[in-house]
PDB file of C-alpha atoms and ligand atoms in Angstrom:
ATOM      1  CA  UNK A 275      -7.390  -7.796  -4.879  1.00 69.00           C
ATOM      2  CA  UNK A 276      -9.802  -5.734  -6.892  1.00 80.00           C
ATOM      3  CA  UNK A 277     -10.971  -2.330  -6.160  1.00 88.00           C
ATOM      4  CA  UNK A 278     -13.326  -0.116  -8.021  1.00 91.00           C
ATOM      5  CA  UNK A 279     -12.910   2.584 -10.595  1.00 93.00           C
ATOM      6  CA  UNK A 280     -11.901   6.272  -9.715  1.00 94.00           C
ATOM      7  CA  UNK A 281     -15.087   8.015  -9.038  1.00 94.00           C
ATOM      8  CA  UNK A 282     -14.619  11.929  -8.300  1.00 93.00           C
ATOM      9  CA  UNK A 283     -18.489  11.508  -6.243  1.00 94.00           C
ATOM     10  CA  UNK A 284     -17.390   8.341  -4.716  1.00 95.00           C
ATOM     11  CA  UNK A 285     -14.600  10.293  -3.647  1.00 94.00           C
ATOM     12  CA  UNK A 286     -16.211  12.881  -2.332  1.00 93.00           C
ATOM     13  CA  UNK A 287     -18.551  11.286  -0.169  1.00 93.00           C
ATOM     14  CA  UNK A 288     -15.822   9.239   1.246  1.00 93.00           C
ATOM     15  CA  UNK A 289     -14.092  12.757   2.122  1.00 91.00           C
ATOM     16  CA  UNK A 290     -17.336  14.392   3.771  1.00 90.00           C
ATOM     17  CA  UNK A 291     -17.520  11.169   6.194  1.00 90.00           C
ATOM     18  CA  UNK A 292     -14.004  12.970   7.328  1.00 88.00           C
ATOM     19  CA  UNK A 293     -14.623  16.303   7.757  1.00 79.00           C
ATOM     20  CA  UNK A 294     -14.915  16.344  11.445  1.00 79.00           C
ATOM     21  CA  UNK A 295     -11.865  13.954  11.750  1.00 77.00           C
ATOM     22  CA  UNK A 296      -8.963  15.715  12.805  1.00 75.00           C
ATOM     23  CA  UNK A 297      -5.683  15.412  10.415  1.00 78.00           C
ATOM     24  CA  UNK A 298      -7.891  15.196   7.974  1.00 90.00           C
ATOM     25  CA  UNK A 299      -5.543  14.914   4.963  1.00 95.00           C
ATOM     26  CA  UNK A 300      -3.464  11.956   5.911  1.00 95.00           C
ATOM     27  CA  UNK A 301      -6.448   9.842   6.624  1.00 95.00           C
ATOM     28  CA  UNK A 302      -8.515  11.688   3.870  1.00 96.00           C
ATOM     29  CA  UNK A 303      -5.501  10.205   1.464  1.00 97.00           C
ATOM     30  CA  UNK A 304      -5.656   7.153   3.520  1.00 96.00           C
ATOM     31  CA  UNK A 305      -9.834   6.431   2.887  1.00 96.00           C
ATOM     32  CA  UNK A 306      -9.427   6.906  -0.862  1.00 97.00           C
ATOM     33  CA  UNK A 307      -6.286   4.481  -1.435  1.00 95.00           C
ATOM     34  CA  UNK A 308      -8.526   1.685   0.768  1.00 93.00           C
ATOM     35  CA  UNK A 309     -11.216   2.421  -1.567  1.00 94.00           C
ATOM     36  CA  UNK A 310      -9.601   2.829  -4.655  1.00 94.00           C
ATOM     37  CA  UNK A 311      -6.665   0.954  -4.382  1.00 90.00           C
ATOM     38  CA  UNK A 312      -3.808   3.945  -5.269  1.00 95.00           C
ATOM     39  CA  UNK A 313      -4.877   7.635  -4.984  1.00 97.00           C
ATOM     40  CA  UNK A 314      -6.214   9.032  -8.382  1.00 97.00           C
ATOM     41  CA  UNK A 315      -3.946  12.347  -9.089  1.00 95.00           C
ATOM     42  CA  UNK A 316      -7.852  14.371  -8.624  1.00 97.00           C
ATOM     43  CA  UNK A 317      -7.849  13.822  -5.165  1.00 97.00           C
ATOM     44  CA  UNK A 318      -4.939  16.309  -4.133  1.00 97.00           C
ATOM     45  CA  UNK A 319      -7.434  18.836  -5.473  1.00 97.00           C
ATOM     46  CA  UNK A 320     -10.293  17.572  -4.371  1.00 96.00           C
ATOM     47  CA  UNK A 321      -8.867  17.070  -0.683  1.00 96.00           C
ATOM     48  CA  UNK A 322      -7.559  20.537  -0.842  1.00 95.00           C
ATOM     49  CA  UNK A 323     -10.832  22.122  -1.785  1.00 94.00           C
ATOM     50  CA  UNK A 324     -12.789  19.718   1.032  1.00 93.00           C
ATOM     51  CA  UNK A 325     -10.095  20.912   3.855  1.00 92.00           C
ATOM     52  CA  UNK A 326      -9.300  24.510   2.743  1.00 92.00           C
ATOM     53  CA  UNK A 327      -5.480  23.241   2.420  1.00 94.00           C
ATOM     54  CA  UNK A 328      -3.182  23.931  -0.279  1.00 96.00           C
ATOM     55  CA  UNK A 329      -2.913  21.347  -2.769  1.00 97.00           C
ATOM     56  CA  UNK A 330       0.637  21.427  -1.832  1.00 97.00           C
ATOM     57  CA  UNK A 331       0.143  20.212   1.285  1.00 96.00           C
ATOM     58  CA  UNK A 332      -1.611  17.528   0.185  1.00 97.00           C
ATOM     59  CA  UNK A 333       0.880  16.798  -2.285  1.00 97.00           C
ATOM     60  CA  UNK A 334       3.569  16.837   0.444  1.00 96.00           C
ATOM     61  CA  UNK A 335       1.535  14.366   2.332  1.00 96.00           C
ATOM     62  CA  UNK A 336       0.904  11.978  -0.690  1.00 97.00           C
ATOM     63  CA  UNK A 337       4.577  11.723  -1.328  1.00 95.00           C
ATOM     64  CA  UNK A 338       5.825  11.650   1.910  1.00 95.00           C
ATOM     65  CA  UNK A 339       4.341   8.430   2.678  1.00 93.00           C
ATOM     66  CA  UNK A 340       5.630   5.286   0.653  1.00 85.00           C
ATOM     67  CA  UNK A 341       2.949   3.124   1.322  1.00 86.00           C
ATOM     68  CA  UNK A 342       0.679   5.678  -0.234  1.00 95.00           C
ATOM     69  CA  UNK A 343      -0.093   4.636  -4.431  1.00 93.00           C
ATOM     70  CA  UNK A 344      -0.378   7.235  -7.580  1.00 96.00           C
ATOM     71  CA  UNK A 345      -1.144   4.339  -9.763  1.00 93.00           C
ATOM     72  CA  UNK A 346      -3.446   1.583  -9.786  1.00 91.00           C
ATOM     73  CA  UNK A 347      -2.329  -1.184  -7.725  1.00 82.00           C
ATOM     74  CA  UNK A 348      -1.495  -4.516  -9.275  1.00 86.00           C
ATOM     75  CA  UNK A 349      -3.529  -7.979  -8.865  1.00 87.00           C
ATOM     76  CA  UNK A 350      -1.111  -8.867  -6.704  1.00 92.00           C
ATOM     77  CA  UNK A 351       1.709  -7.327  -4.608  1.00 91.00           C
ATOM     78  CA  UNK A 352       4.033  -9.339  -1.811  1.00 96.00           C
ATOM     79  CA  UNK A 353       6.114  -7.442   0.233  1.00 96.00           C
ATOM     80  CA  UNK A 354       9.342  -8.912   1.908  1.00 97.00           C
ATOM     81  CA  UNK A 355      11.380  -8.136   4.921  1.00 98.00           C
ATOM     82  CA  UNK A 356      14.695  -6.829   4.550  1.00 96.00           C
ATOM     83  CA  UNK A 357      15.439  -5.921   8.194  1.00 97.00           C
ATOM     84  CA  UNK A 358      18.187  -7.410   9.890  1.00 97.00           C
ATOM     85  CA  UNK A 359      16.545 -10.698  11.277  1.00 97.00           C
ATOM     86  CA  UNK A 360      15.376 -11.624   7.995  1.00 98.00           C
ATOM     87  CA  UNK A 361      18.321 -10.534   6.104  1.00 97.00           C
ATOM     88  CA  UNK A 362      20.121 -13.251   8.526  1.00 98.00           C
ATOM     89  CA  UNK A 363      17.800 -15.503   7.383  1.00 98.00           C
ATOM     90  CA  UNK A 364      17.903 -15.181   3.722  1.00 97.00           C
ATOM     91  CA  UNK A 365      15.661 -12.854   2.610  1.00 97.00           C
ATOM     92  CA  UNK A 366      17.817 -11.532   0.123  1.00 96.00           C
ATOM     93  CA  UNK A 367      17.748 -15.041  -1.607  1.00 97.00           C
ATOM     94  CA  UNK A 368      13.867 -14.929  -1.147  1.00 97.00           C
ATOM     95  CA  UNK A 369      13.310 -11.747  -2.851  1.00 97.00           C
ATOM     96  CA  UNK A 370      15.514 -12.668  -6.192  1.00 96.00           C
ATOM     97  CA  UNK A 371      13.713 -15.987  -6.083  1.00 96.00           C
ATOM     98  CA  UNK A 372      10.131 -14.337  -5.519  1.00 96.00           C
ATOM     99  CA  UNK A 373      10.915 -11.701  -8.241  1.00 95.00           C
ATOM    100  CA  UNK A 374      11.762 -14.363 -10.680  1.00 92.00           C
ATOM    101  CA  UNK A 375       8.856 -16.570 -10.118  1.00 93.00           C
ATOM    102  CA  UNK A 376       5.593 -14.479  -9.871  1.00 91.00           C
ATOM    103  CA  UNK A 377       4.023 -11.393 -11.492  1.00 88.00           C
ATOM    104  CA  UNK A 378       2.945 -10.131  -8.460  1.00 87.00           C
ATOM    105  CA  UNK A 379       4.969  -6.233  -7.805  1.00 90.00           C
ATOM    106  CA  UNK A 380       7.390  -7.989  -5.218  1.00 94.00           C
ATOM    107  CA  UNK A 381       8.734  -4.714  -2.837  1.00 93.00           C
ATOM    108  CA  UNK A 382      11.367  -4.641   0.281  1.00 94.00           C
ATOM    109  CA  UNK A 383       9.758  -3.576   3.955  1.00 94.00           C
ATOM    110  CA  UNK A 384      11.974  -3.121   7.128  1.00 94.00           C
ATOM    111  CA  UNK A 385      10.428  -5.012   9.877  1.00 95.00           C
ATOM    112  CA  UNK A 386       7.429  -6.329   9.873  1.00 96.00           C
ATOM    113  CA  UNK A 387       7.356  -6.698  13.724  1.00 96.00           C
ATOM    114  CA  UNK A 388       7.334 -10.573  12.655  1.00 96.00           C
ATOM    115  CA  UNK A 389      10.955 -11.052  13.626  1.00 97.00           C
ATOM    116  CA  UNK A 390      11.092 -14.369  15.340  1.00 97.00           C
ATOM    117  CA  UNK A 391       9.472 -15.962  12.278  1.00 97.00           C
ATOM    118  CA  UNK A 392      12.052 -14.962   9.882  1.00 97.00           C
ATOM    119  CA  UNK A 393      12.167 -14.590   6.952  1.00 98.00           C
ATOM    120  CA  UNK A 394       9.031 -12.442   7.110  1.00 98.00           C
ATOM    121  CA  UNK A 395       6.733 -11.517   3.921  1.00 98.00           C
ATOM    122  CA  UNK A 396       3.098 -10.148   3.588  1.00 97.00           C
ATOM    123  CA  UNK A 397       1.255 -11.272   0.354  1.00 96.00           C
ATOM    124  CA  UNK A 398      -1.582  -9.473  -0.548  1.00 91.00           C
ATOM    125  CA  UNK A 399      -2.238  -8.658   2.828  1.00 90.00           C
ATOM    126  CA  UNK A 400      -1.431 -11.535   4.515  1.00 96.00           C
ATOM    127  CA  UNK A 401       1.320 -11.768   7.088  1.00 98.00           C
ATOM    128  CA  UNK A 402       3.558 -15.157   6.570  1.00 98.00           C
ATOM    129  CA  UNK A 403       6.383 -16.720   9.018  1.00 98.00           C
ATOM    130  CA  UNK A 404       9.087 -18.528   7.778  1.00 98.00           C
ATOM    131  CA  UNK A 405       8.560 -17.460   4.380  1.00 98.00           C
ATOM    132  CA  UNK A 406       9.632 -19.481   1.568  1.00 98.00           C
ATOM    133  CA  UNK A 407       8.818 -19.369  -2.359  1.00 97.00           C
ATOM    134  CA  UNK A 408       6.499 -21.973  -1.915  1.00 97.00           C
ATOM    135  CA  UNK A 409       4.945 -20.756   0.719  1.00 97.00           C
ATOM    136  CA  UNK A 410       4.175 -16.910  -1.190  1.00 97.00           C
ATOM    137  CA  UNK A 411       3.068 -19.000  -4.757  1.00 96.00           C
ATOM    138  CA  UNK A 412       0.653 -21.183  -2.544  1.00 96.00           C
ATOM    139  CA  UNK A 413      -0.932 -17.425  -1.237  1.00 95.00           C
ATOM    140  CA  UNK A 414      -0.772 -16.311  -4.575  1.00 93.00           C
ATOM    141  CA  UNK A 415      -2.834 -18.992  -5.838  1.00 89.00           C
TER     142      UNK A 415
HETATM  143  S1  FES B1381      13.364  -8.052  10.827  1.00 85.91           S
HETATM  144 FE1  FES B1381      11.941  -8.943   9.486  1.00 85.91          FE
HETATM  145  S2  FES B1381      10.099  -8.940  10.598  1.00 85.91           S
HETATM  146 FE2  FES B1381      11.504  -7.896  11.870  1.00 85.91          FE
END
């Protein structure tokens, strides 16, 4: 997946589209990361500025959600299921074999609401049942 460069008038357009949204922050943070791929660290004060916030509640906001970036995110990332269905069904096994076999960031998830499908795993996106190395390296490709 490829996204395009930081641009601080990108940005800002993106953020004027939200003004009238309420909770503006949160999806505000939200907008850029779809854009950009990660949030660039001049969006806390840009948002802040945009929303008359503090830049500290954006900052709280940023961090308080894992699935929001700081950094550029890579070609490739596959995320695996370490709740307790697909811990009984060997996702622990899949993750050390997935970590040694691609380049892709490879990151744990609890429940991806995928549960009868077991071990569960989203690559780039892409929800997959029954998850199995071959299976990720074939959505890879
Ligand atoms: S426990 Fe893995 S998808 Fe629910």
């Amino acid at each position: 997946m490829t996204y395009p460069v930081w641009d601080s008038q990108v940005a800002e357009s993106i953020l004027a589209s939200l003004a009238s949204d309420p909770g503006p922050v949160l999806i505000s943070l939200q907008a850029l990361q779809e854009h950009f791929g990660y949030v660039h660290s001049e969006a806390v004060a840009l948002i802040a500025s945009t929303f008359n916030v503090s830049r500290a509640d954006v900052h709280g906001v940023l961090t308080f959600y894992h699935e929001l970036r700081t950094t550029p995110a890579p070609e490739h990332q596959v995320h695996i299921c370490a709740a307790e269905a697909c811990q009984a069904m060997g996702a622990r096994s899949l993750q050390s074999e997935v970590e040694g076999a691609v380049s892709a960031e490879v990151s744990k998830v609890y429940c991806l609401g995928n549960c009868a499908l077991a071990p569960a795993a989203v690559v780039d996106g892409k929800l997959i049942g029954r998850a199995t190395l071959a299976k990720i390296v074939e959505e890879l490709k």
